[in-house]
Amino acid sequence: MKKVMILGANNGQIPFMNICKKQGAEVIAVSIAGEYPGFQVADKSYYCDISDKEGVLEIAQKEKIDAVLTDQTDVSVPTAAYVAERLGLKGIGYETAVKFSDKYVMRQEAKKAGVGVPAFEQASDYQEAAAAAVQMQYPLMVKPTNSSGSRGVHKVNRIEELREAVEDSIRYSGNGKAIIEEFIEGKEYIVDGLAIDYNYINTDLGIKEYFNKPNMYISKMCMFSSADRIDDEKEKMVLDANKKLVESMRLKFGITHGEYIYSKRDDKVYLVEIAARGGGVYLSSDLTPLASGIQTNEILIDYVLNNTKYDLGSLKFAGKVSAWRCFELIPGTIRTIAGVEETKRIPGVYKVCLEDLYVGKEVQELINDTRKHGPILVWGDSREECFSCLRKVEKTLQIETSGENGVQGIYW
């Protein structure tokens, strides 16, 4: 029986675990201690920080693993690559993993590839950030060089706001550094894709909407269209930029998740970030297959475990659209929850994820991605059909919280 080490034990790793077990492999979960559901799915578990390369390597050597995998989280990608490289297992290479997880390095790679990036610099403290900002035009974006989940991401409109933004970004950055870059106005897009033996295809393109939170970037909805059905010229430009970048960065294999901005001002596509792992919120496990028809998780794991060869050019696309939608609850105590079963029966609703909500639960203020609620997953034949389904969800699902400002319902 082959042994597969999975880095992380949260919900995002469970699809990988289930596929590995389905293929007859023993699953070993590695994560910090906590009530993570992956510990219940795995055959064996170890408590270790997944960013601790040497600590994870020691466990891998002890277990004599055959493969190491991770999904939907950035911090474990370099660790998985490092362990695979040290043990002679199939991996993307540590140097490549850094390109896909360090925002400063990936911007340098985008410049080399000819993909648009705004003026940017890296800073380890406020003084360095202020010196870099002198050469840039406001507004600026400040974000952790190495992090995820929208934590520490700020839009800075003037110099007086810079110190607080930089210090917060550094607090959330795995390497103690922040990216300072010029703000690009435009429409945001997501592109997912799959690489096998250095060959690459885009699988789907997504559009994104944010909660109405000043100077904060917390996504509330993402909708994904099968890549084969994209006919808008701007969206084709985004797909072309993504494929160009991934191929330039020489990813041997893996799922990618990239974010871009199309600027109407200069008719150009700019990189926001790109990762060598599947997107969160059920993207690589459910939404990409629903939209594109391509089972990226299964293909990837089959390639790693069994060395199965795939001709990506021969894969058949489904030509569908899928989406996830989250919502905000005002801080307070959950008073009522209604319409859950009715929501599940709405045509086009694929999954309703509200297991963590219950009457009596205390709700905190929405300040980053970890505090939004849901998601609700839907799919259909078009964006219009998915938006129509989501409007029905908004009318059907009812949740009330009681707080300082009285009783309030869902903020969509």
Coordinates of C-alpha atoms in Angstrom, one line a residue:
M1 CA 0.0 0.0 0.0
K2 CA 1.4 3.4 -1.0
K3 CA 1.7 6.1 1.7
V4 CA 0.6 9.6 0.9
M5 CA 1.4 12.6 3.1
I6 CA -1.2 15.4 2.9
L7 CA -0.1 18.7 4.3
G8 CA -3.0 20.4 6.2
A9 CA -6.1 18.8 7.7
N10 CA -8.8 21.5 7.1
N11 CA -11.8 21.0 4.8
G12 CA -9.7 22.0 1.7
Q13 CA -7.6 18.8 2.0
I14 CA -10.4 16.3 2.4
P15 CA -11.1 15.9 -1.3
F16 CA -7.4 15.0 -1.9
M17 CA -7.6 12.6 1.1
N18 CA -10.7 10.9 -0.2
I19 CA -9.3 10.4 -3.7
C20 CA -6.1 8.9 -2.3
K21 CA -8.0 6.5 -0.1
K22 CA -10.2 5.6 -3.1
Q23 CA -7.1 4.7 -5.0
G24 CA -6.0 2.4 -2.1
A25 CA -3.4 4.6 -0.5
E26 CA -2.8 5.2 3.2
V27 CA -3.3 8.8 4.1
I28 CA -1.1 10.6 6.6
A29 CA -2.2 14.1 7.6
V30 CA 0.2 16.7 8.9
S31 CA -1.1 19.9 10.6
I32 CA -0.9 21.9 13.7
A33 CA -3.1 20.6 16.5
G34 CA -6.7 21.6 16.3
E35 CA -10.2 20.3 15.6
Y36 CA -9.6 19.9 11.9
P37 CA -11.9 17.4 10.0
G38 CA -9.0 15.9 8.0
F39 CA -7.7 14.2 11.2
Q40 CA -10.9 12.1 11.2
V41 CA -10.5 11.2 7.5
A42 CA -6.8 10.4 7.5
D43 CA -5.4 6.9 8.5
K44 CA -2.7 8.5 10.6
S45 CA -2.0 12.0 11.8
Y46 CA 1.0 14.1 13.0
Y47 CA 0.9 17.5 14.7
C48 CA 3.5 19.8 13.0
D49 CA 3.5 23.3 11.5
I50 CA 3.2 22.7 7.7
S51 CA 5.6 25.6 7.0
D52 CA 8.3 23.8 9.0
K53 CA 10.1 22.1 6.1
E54 CA 12.6 20.2 8.3
G55 CA 9.9 19.0 10.8
V56 CA 7.7 17.7 8.0
L57 CA 10.7 16.1 6.2
E58 CA 11.5 14.2 9.4
I59 CA 8.0 12.8 9.6
A60 CA 8.1 11.9 5.9
Q61 CA 11.4 10.0 6.4
K62 CA 10.0 8.2 9.4
E63 CA 6.9 7.1 7.5
K64 CA 8.8 6.3 4.2
I65 CA 6.1 8.0 2.2
D66 CA 5.6 7.5 -1.5
A67 CA 4.1 11.0 -2.3
V68 CA 3.4 14.3 -0.6
L69 CA 0.5 16.5 -1.7
T70 CA -1.4 19.6 -0.6
D71 CA -4.2 21.8 -1.9
Q72 CA -6.0 25.1 -1.4
T73 CA -3.4 26.7 0.9
D74 CA -0.2 28.5 -0.1
V75 CA 2.1 28.0 2.9
S76 CA 2.4 24.3 2.4
V77 CA 3.3 24.4 -1.3
P78 CA 7.0 25.1 -0.7
T79 CA 7.1 22.5 2.1
A80 CA 5.6 19.8 -0.1
A81 CA 8.1 20.6 -2.9
Y82 CA 11.0 20.6 -0.5
V83 CA 10.1 17.2 1.0
A84 CA 9.6 15.7 -2.4
E85 CA 12.9 17.1 -3.6
R86 CA 14.9 15.8 -0.6
L87 CA 13.3 12.3 -0.8
G88 CA 13.5 11.9 -4.6
L89 CA 9.7 11.9 -5.0
K90 CA 7.6 13.4 -7.7
G91 CA 7.4 17.2 -7.0
I92 CA 7.4 20.6 -8.7
G93 CA 10.8 21.6 -7.3
Y94 CA 11.4 23.9 -4.3
E95 CA 12.6 26.8 -6.5
T96 CA 9.4 26.6 -8.6
A97 CA 7.2 26.4 -5.5
V98 CA 8.7 29.7 -4.3
K99 CA 7.9 31.4 -7.6
F100 CA 4.2 30.4 -7.0
S101 CA 4.0 31.4 -3.3
D102 CA 6.3 34.5 -2.8
K103 CA 4.4 37.5 -4.2
Y104 CA 7.7 39.4 -4.8
V105 CA 9.3 36.6 -6.7
M106 CA 6.2 35.9 -8.8
R107 CA 6.0 39.5 -9.8
Q108 CA 9.6 39.3 -11.0
E109 CA 8.7 36.2 -12.9
A110 CA 5.7 37.9 -14.5
K111 CA 8.0 40.8 -15.7
K112 CA 10.3 38.2 -17.3
A113 CA 7.3 36.5 -19.0
G114 CA 6.0 39.8 -20.4
V115 CA 2.8 39.7 -18.2
G116 CA 1.7 43.0 -16.8
V117 CA 2.6 44.0 -13.2
P118 CA 2.2 47.4 -11.5
A119 CA 5.2 49.2 -10.2
F120 CA 6.1 47.3 -7.0
E121 CA 8.7 46.9 -4.3
Q122 CA 9.2 44.8 -1.2
A123 CA 9.6 46.2 2.3
S124 CA 10.5 44.7 5.7
D125 CA 9.5 47.8 7.7
Y126 CA 7.7 51.1 7.4
Q127 CA 10.9 53.0 6.5
E128 CA 11.6 50.8 3.5
A129 CA 7.9 51.0 2.4
A130 CA 7.9 54.8 2.7
A131 CA 11.0 55.1 0.6
A132 CA 9.5 52.8 -2.1
A133 CA 6.2 54.7 -2.0
V134 CA 8.0 58.0 -2.9
Q135 CA 8.6 56.5 -6.4
M136 CA 5.0 55.5 -6.8
Q137 CA 1.6 57.1 -7.4
Y138 CA -1.2 56.8 -4.9
P139 CA -3.4 54.9 -4.3
L140 CA -1.2 51.9 -3.4
M141 CA -1.9 48.3 -2.5
V142 CA -0.1 46.8 0.5
K143 CA -0.2 43.1 1.1
P144 CA 1.8 40.3 2.8
T145 CA 4.5 38.9 0.6
N146 CA 3.7 35.4 1.8
S147 CA 0.1 34.8 3.1
S148 CA -3.4 34.0 2.1
G149 CA -7.1 34.6 3.0
S150 CA -7.1 38.4 2.4
R151 CA -5.5 39.1 5.8
G152 CA -3.2 42.1 5.8
V153 CA -4.4 43.4 2.4
H154 CA -5.0 47.2 2.3
K155 CA -5.6 50.0 -0.1
V156 CA -3.7 53.1 0.9
N157 CA -4.9 56.4 -0.4
R158 CA -2.3 58.7 1.2
I159 CA 1.0 58.5 3.1
E160 CA -0.7 58.9 6.5
E161 CA -2.3 55.5 6.1
L162 CA 0.9 53.7 5.0
R163 CA 2.5 52.8 8.4
E164 CA -0.6 51.0 9.8
A165 CA -1.1 49.1 6.6
V166 CA 2.5 48.0 6.3
E167 CA 2.7 46.9 9.9
D168 CA -0.5 44.9 9.6
S169 CA 0.7 43.2 6.3
I170 CA 4.0 42.3 7.8
R171 CA 2.2 40.8 10.8
Y172 CA 0.5 38.3 8.5
S173 CA 3.4 37.6 6.2
G174 CA 5.2 34.3 6.6
N175 CA 8.6 36.0 5.8
G176 CA 8.1 39.3 7.6
K177 CA 7.9 41.3 4.4
A178 CA 5.2 43.3 2.6
I179 CA 4.6 44.2 -1.1
I180 CA 4.0 47.8 -1.9
E181 CA 2.5 48.4 -5.4
E182 CA 0.5 50.9 -7.4
F183 CA -3.2 50.3 -7.4
I184 CA -4.6 49.2 -10.8
E185 CA -8.2 50.1 -11.5
G186 CA -10.1 47.4 -13.5
K187 CA -12.2 44.3 -13.5
E188 CA -10.9 41.3 -11.7
Y189 CA -10.7 37.8 -13.1
I190 CA -9.7 34.3 -11.9
V191 CA -8.1 31.6 -14.0
D192 CA -7.7 28.0 -13.1
G193 CA -5.7 25.5 -15.0
L194 CA -3.8 22.2 -15.0
A195 CA -0.2 21.3 -15.9
I196 CA 1.0 17.7 -16.7
D197 CA 4.6 17.1 -17.8
Y198 CA 5.1 20.8 -18.5
N199 CA 2.0 20.9 -20.8
Y200 CA -0.7 23.3 -19.6
I201 CA -4.4 24.1 -20.2
N202 CA -6.7 26.8 -18.8
T203 CA -9.8 25.0 -17.3
D204 CA -12.0 27.9 -16.3
L205 CA -12.3 31.7 -16.0
G206 CA -14.0 33.4 -13.0
I207 CA -15.4 36.8 -12.2
K208 CA -15.4 38.1 -8.7
E209 CA -17.4 40.4 -6.4
Y210 CA -16.5 41.8 -3.1
F211 CA -18.3 42.8 0.1
N212 CA -18.8 46.5 0.5
K213 CA -16.0 47.1 3.0
P214 CA -14.0 50.3 2.5
N215 CA -10.3 49.6 1.7
M216 CA -10.8 45.8 2.4
Y217 CA -10.9 43.1 -0.2
I218 CA -13.0 40.2 1.0
S219 CA -14.6 38.3 -1.8
K220 CA -18.3 37.4 -1.5
M221 CA -18.9 35.7 -4.9
C222 CA -16.9 34.0 -7.6
M223 CA -18.5 32.6 -10.8
F224 CA -16.5 30.3 -13.1
S225 CA -17.1 29.6 -16.8
S226 CA -15.6 26.7 -18.7
A227 CA -12.6 28.0 -20.5
D228 CA -13.8 26.7 -23.9
R229 CA -16.9 28.9 -23.9
I230 CA -15.0 32.2 -23.4
D231 CA -15.6 34.5 -26.4
D232 CA -15.2 38.0 -24.8
E233 CA -11.9 39.5 -26.1
K234 CA -10.9 40.9 -22.7
E235 CA -11.4 37.5 -21.1
K236 CA -9.4 35.8 -23.8
M237 CA -6.6 38.2 -23.0
V238 CA -6.7 37.1 -19.4
L239 CA -6.6 33.4 -20.4
D240 CA -3.7 34.1 -22.7
A241 CA -1.7 35.9 -20.0
N242 CA -2.3 33.1 -17.5
K243 CA -1.1 30.4 -19.9
K244 CA 1.9 32.5 -20.9
L245 CA 2.9 33.0 -17.3
V246 CA 2.5 29.4 -16.1
E247 CA 4.5 28.1 -19.1
S248 CA 7.2 30.7 -18.5
M249 CA 7.5 29.6 -14.9
R250 CA 8.0 26.0 -16.0
L251 CA 5.5 24.2 -13.8
K252 CA 6.1 20.5 -14.3
F253 CA 2.7 19.5 -13.0
G254 CA -0.1 20.7 -10.7
I255 CA -3.3 22.7 -10.5
T256 CA -2.9 26.5 -10.7
H257 CA -5.1 29.3 -9.4
G258 CA -4.4 32.8 -10.8
E259 CA -5.9 36.2 -10.2
Y260 CA -5.7 39.1 -12.7
I261 CA -7.0 42.6 -13.4
Y262 CA -7.9 43.9 -16.8
S263 CA -7.3 47.7 -17.0
K264 CA -9.5 49.4 -19.5
R265 CA -7.3 52.5 -19.3
D266 CA -4.3 50.9 -21.1
D267 CA -6.1 47.7 -22.4
K268 CA -3.7 45.5 -20.4
V269 CA -3.9 42.5 -18.1
Y270 CA -2.1 42.7 -14.8
L271 CA -1.1 39.9 -12.4
V272 CA -2.5 40.0 -8.9
E273 CA -1.1 36.6 -7.8
I274 CA -0.8 33.0 -8.9
A275 CA -0.5 29.8 -6.9
A276 CA 0.5 26.2 -7.7
R277 CA -2.5 24.7 -6.0
G278 CA -6.3 24.5 -6.4
G279 CA -8.5 27.4 -5.4
G280 CA -10.4 27.3 -2.1
V281 CA -14.1 27.4 -1.4
Y282 CA -14.6 24.0 -3.2
L283 CA -13.1 25.3 -6.4
S284 CA -10.7 22.6 -7.4
S285 CA -12.8 19.8 -5.9
D286 CA -16.3 20.8 -7.1
L287 CA -16.7 24.1 -9.1
T288 CA -13.9 23.6 -11.7
P289 CA -15.2 20.1 -12.5
L290 CA -18.8 21.4 -12.6
A291 CA -18.0 24.2 -15.0
S292 CA -15.2 22.6 -17.2
G293 CA -16.0 18.9 -16.8
I294 CA -12.4 18.3 -16.1
Q295 CA -11.7 16.4 -12.8
T296 CA -8.4 18.2 -12.0
N297 CA -7.9 16.7 -8.5
E298 CA -8.4 13.1 -9.8
I299 CA -6.1 13.7 -12.8
L300 CA -3.4 15.2 -10.6
I301 CA -3.4 12.5 -8.0
D302 CA -3.5 9.7 -10.6
Y303 CA -0.5 11.3 -12.2
V304 CA 1.5 11.6 -9.0
L305 CA 0.5 8.1 -7.5
N306 CA 0.4 6.0 -10.6
N307 CA 2.4 8.0 -13.1
T308 CA -0.6 7.9 -15.5
K309 CA 0.0 9.9 -18.7
Y310 CA -2.5 12.4 -19.9
D311 CA -3.0 14.2 -23.1
L312 CA -4.4 17.5 -21.9
G313 CA -5.3 18.5 -25.5
S314 CA -7.8 15.6 -25.7
L315 CA -9.8 16.4 -22.6
K316 CA -13.4 17.2 -23.2
F317 CA -14.8 20.4 -21.8
A318 CA -18.4 20.6 -20.4
G319 CA -19.1 24.2 -21.3
K320 CA -21.0 25.0 -18.0
V321 CA -20.9 27.7 -15.4
S322 CA -20.6 27.3 -11.6
A323 CA -20.3 29.7 -8.6
W324 CA -19.9 30.1 -4.9
R325 CA -21.6 32.8 -2.8
C326 CA -20.9 33.8 0.8
F327 CA -22.7 36.3 3.1
E328 CA -22.1 38.6 6.1
L329 CA -23.8 38.4 9.4
I330 CA -23.8 41.4 11.7
P331 CA -21.9 40.8 15.0
G332 CA -24.1 39.3 17.7
T333 CA -25.9 36.1 18.6
I334 CA -27.6 34.0 16.0
R335 CA -31.3 34.2 16.8
T336 CA -33.0 32.3 14.0
I337 CA -32.1 30.2 11.0
A338 CA -34.8 29.4 8.4
G339 CA -35.1 28.3 4.8
V340 CA -32.1 26.0 4.7
E341 CA -33.9 23.0 3.3
E342 CA -35.9 25.1 0.9
T343 CA -32.6 26.6 -0.4
K344 CA -31.2 23.2 -1.1
R345 CA -34.2 22.4 -3.3
I346 CA -33.8 25.4 -5.5
P347 CA -33.0 24.2 -9.1
G348 CA -29.3 24.9 -9.7
V349 CA -28.2 24.8 -6.0
Y350 CA -25.4 22.2 -5.7
K351 CA -24.4 22.5 -2.1
V352 CA -25.3 24.5 1.0
C353 CA -22.5 24.8 3.5
L354 CA -23.9 26.1 6.8
E355 CA -22.9 23.4 9.2
D356 CA -20.9 25.8 11.4
L357 CA -24.0 28.1 12.0
Y358 CA -26.5 27.4 14.8
V359 CA -28.9 29.3 17.0
G360 CA -26.9 30.8 19.9
K361 CA -23.6 31.1 18.1
E362 CA -21.7 34.3 18.6
V363 CA -20.8 36.0 15.3
Q364 CA -17.8 38.2 14.9
E365 CA -17.2 41.2 12.6
L366 CA -16.3 40.5 9.0
I367 CA -12.7 41.6 8.7
N368 CA -11.2 38.9 6.5
D369 CA -12.0 35.8 4.4
T370 CA -12.0 33.5 7.5
R371 CA -15.1 35.3 8.9
K372 CA -17.5 35.2 6.0
H373 CA -20.3 32.7 6.0
G374 CA -21.4 30.0 3.6
P375 CA -20.7 29.2 0.9
I376 CA -23.7 28.3 -1.3
L377 CA -22.6 26.5 -4.5
V378 CA -24.7 26.7 -7.7
W379 CA -24.3 25.8 -11.3
G380 CA -26.0 26.1 -14.7
D381 CA -25.7 26.6 -18.4
S382 CA -24.8 30.3 -18.2
R383 CA -23.8 33.2 -16.0
E384 CA -27.3 34.5 -16.2
E385 CA -28.8 31.2 -15.0
C386 CA -26.4 31.1 -12.0
F387 CA -27.1 34.8 -11.1
S388 CA -30.9 34.0 -11.2
C389 CA -30.3 31.0 -8.9
L390 CA -28.4 33.1 -6.5
R391 CA -31.2 35.7 -6.4
K392 CA -33.6 33.0 -5.4
V393 CA -31.2 31.9 -2.7
E394 CA -31.1 35.4 -1.3
K395 CA -34.9 35.5 -1.0
T396 CA -35.1 32.0 0.6
L397 CA -32.4 31.7 3.2
Q398 CA -33.1 33.7 6.4
I399 CA -30.7 34.1 9.3
E400 CA -31.0 36.8 12.0
T401 CA -28.5 38.0 14.6
S402 CA -29.2 40.0 17.7
G403 CA -26.6 42.5 18.7
E404 CA -25.9 46.1 19.7
N405 CA -28.1 47.5 16.9
G406 CA -31.0 45.1 17.4
V407 CA -32.0 42.2 15.2
Q408 CA -30.6 42.1 11.7
G409 CA -30.7 39.7 8.8
I410 CA -28.2 38.5 6.2
Y411 CA -26.1 41.0 4.3
W412 CA -25.5 39.6 0.8

